[in-house]
Amino acid sequence: MASVAEGDVGTVAELARVLRWGFEELSLNKLATSLGASEQALRLIISIFMGYPMAVFYRRYLYFKDSYLIHLFHAFTGLSIAYFNFGNQLYHSLLCVGLQFLILRLMGRTVTAVLTTFCFQMAYLLAGYYYTATGNYDIKWTMPHCVLTLKLIGLAVDYFDGGKDQNSLSSEQQKYAIRGVPSLLEVAGFSYFYGAFLVGPQFSMNHYMKLVQGQLTDIPGKIPNSTIPALKRLSLGLVYLVGYTLLSPHITEDYLLTEDYENHDFWFRCMYMLLWGKFVLYKYVTCWLVTEGVCILTGLGFNDFDEHRKAKWDACANMKVWLFETTPRFTGTIASFNINTNAWVARYVFKRLKFLGNKELSQGLSLLFLALWHGLHSGYLVCFQMEFLIVIVERKAAGLIQESPTLSNLASITILQPFYYLVQQTIHWLFMGYSMTAFCLFTWDKWFKVYKSVYFLGHVFFLSLLFILPYVHKVMVPRKEKLKKAK
């Protein structure tokens, strides 16, 4: 009997061992390794795709239901996503959301509340960057927290505007101004909305409340007819995901740091930087397209109707894909990429700096804010400094061509248009890659090494143009054109 019992115990132990091995094989870590990705990256991808079944549940069971149920659903699902990705570190977002609610209630619609919000939320985010920073790109709690930081700052500003006289606000400020007093549940639902918690997009409290109240639909009184538009964005996101997955093992920023890269000819180093600079953005494009589809499915993407009474679903669009893929200008890429974040910075930073009386200074400070918002690494500062420089030079060059009859006639020659486009695209993506090098390599020792290998081409090229273009303008633009512009 003892031997039989021992045999049974041995069998059970063996079965347990096999099952444990099976579960380990099915673990996210094992799956991520087999896909050539990190476990955190896999959790992120799973989380943004989980937005679709959550949106379907919301449409089927909660649309037009009591507001408190919808807020609870959004808060619970967002917190679940936070826990799935970051475990107990979700307390960082809970703390900031709770304190933000107290700031609104205790300080009211005051400048003090706005300044306290800005200082506290940014300080908390920057402290998070400081204590969690490494030399590599890591997916940690600070990633969704930077999205949350903008949400909560925008909430405080809109709440402040809600206490002002309507006539003292711009039409844009009137649209976003919060007239009521948000409850804790409303703030939580707004903050943790599952379709935007991890990677955005940004949206206002007023827009969120319209969703909860069932106003964001193309068919009044009914669930929005948004399934097809949502699936289109999802499909496009999947195309970019497949492309990125297939190419990512072959085009990496790590190669920029290798001796093999440094030993290649100069033209090869530049072309690799060009191709990598285009490709590296696809991971962001993927995430934003997929989450946009979730927002559209819920109705949050509804943006009224066009002139033909066709519903527009681009309220949460973070990408203009066609413009992104075809524009030959840096300003075109900026206008097509991370749209809602750029709109947020324009609305709450750039336009609020109007009192400075200097557009370029306001733009420079806005880009400095964006650099700090991304992180404390020097690479972010260098990247946005390059953006500032490139945009200034591009505008000066475009103005020169427009004002100079000779250059304007030369630029309008039809047969040369394909050549001009090719040259523009080459310059555009070469120096986009140049800027993204600092952004993705973070630390000065890494990006400095790569910049040195291409002889600081981006800085030399655009700084030279910045000083040369005014003299070219004097030569190429007739005096009468200058006088006409002055009038």
PDB file of C-alpha atoms in Angstrom, residues 400-417 420 476 478:
ATOM      1  CA  LEU A 400      12.464  83.310 -49.723  1.00  0.00           C
ATOM      2  CA  ILE A 401      11.183  81.096 -52.547  1.00  0.00           C
ATOM      3  CA  GLN A 402       7.749  82.707 -52.411  1.00  0.00           C
ATOM      4  CA  GLU A 403       9.067  86.294 -52.436  1.00  0.00           C
ATOM      5  CA  SER A 404      11.828  85.842 -54.998  1.00  0.00           C
ATOM      6  CA  PRO A 405      10.464  85.925 -58.594  1.00  0.00           C
ATOM      7  CA  THR A 406      13.468  83.957 -59.867  1.00  0.00           C
ATOM      8  CA  LEU A 407      13.203  81.181 -57.280  1.00  0.00           C
ATOM      9  CA  SER A 408       9.415  81.160 -57.501  1.00  0.00           C
ATOM     10  CA  ASN A 409       9.507  80.656 -61.293  1.00  0.00           C
ATOM     11  CA  LEU A 410      12.170  77.971 -60.923  1.00  0.00           C
ATOM     12  CA  ALA A 411      10.131  76.139 -58.292  1.00  0.00           C
ATOM     13  CA  SER A 412       7.023  76.161 -60.520  1.00  0.00           C
ATOM     14  CA  ILE A 413       8.626  74.283 -63.450  1.00  0.00           C
ATOM     15  CA  THR A 414       6.380  71.224 -63.787  1.00  0.00           C
ATOM     16  CA  ILE A 415       8.911  68.818 -65.239  1.00  0.00           C
ATOM     17  CA  LEU A 416      11.235  69.384 -62.275  1.00  0.00           C
ATOM     18  CA  GLN A 417       8.593  68.772 -59.600  1.00  0.00           C
ATOM     19  CA  TYR A 420      12.318  68.724 -56.182  1.00  0.00           C
ATOM     20  CA  MET A 476      17.167  87.539 -54.501  1.00  0.00           C
ATOM     21  CA  PRO A 478      13.619  92.897 -55.257  1.00  0.00           C
TER      22      PRO A 478
END
